[in-house]
Amino acid sequence: MPAAGRGTRLYPLTKVQPKEMMPVGPYPAIDWVIQELAAAEITEILVIIGPGKSALEAHLDPQQGRLPESDRPPWLSELASSRTTVYFTRQNPPGGLGEAVACARQFIGDEDFVVALGDSVIISENGAFARRLLDAHQAGQAAATLGVQRIARQQASSYGVIEVTEEIEERLLVSDVVEKPEPDQAPSDLAICGRYVFSPEIFIELDNLATDRGGELQLTDAIAALASSGKPVQAIPLAPEELRLDVGNFSSYGRAFVRGMLSHPALGPSFRKYLLKLAAHLQDSSQPNPDRA
Ligand code: G1P
């Protein structure tokens, strides 16, 4: 799990606090990601942190605060019972997502592995999306399997965008990936949503890769190199009922917080009532203001 980025798009909130600790409803973003991976039965997680991010290490300590059972986020029981183990390594200074993934090389060895970005929360029943990516990766004997979501074209310049040649049931065969294209240059409206499965050959591409104009190693460029050398690269879209919440910038963060509240079993229903009342008041100011007694 890469979590080394500086989070500058959320300054000043993330000047001292890692963006992965930003609350998404009642839990920090990183808890949702750990929970998703644990639910998908991924039992060993390496978190790649950068300078100023040791709060993540403290937070993910299974002994933290010895919370009573009722206050524990669901993933904590998994960590406490050692079904899932979290390890840490450092990328210092951070030099791009590609370099962050390259930091995991020794940890991974010769196995296929999932990359889950710590600032992208995926809401899917019991980690089903991560599971589908892993199953499709095996079924397609792929070098890379990318989780993708449909976006409005104007948003293309915030994402890695795929070019698709063929669709085999749920699997989209990918011939190219472009990082943050201008909307009119985007090869499709399908964007990488922060989940990937790779075979270890991605490390060879990362070794051979040149840094981009900003001096960073882009994971997307390594995936494009895999595709252009004829290695099988494929993508799996989020299902209509699945959601990606992005903690990376203010407008998407606001929505992520609201969605996080709504999907909490205990807090969700009353928060929903509040939002409905607020929406009614915003549309028609003669309706009661829910923030006044
Ligand atoms: C990264 C990836 C991009 C992907 C995005 C999803 O960009 O480089 O391909 O679409 O995550 O969150 P970042 O948001 O870190 O700039």
XYZ file of C-alpha atoms and ligand atoms in Angstrom, residues 9 97 117 119-120 158-160 179-180 191-194 196 218 220 244 246, ligand 1:
35
model
C -3.499 19.128 -2.428
C 4.163 5.900 -7.324
C -3.486 3.276 -2.841
C -5.834 7.587 -0.346
C -8.424 5.690 -2.421
C -6.409 13.681 -12.759
C -6.036 9.980 -13.620
C -4.260 7.234 -15.510
C -1.068 9.271 -17.122
C -3.144 12.431 -16.668
C -9.582 5.655 -15.312
C -7.387 3.665 -12.932
C -9.120 3.804 -9.547
C -6.213 3.037 -7.226
C -3.933 -2.995 -9.274
C 5.302 6.767 -12.815
C 1.432 4.118 -15.252
C -14.436 4.807 -5.079
C -10.877 9.823 -3.197
C -2.433 7.973 -9.098
C -2.077 7.262 -10.410
C -3.212 7.422 -11.415
C -4.516 6.912 -10.819
C -4.804 7.654 -9.500
C -6.016 7.067 -8.806
O -2.430 9.369 -9.333
O -0.857 7.780 -10.901
O -2.906 6.696 -12.584
O -5.580 7.094 -11.735
O -3.684 7.538 -8.607
O -6.193 7.652 -7.562
P -2.403 10.463 -8.104
O -3.835 10.634 -7.688
O -1.550 9.872 -7.040
O -1.847 11.701 -8.712
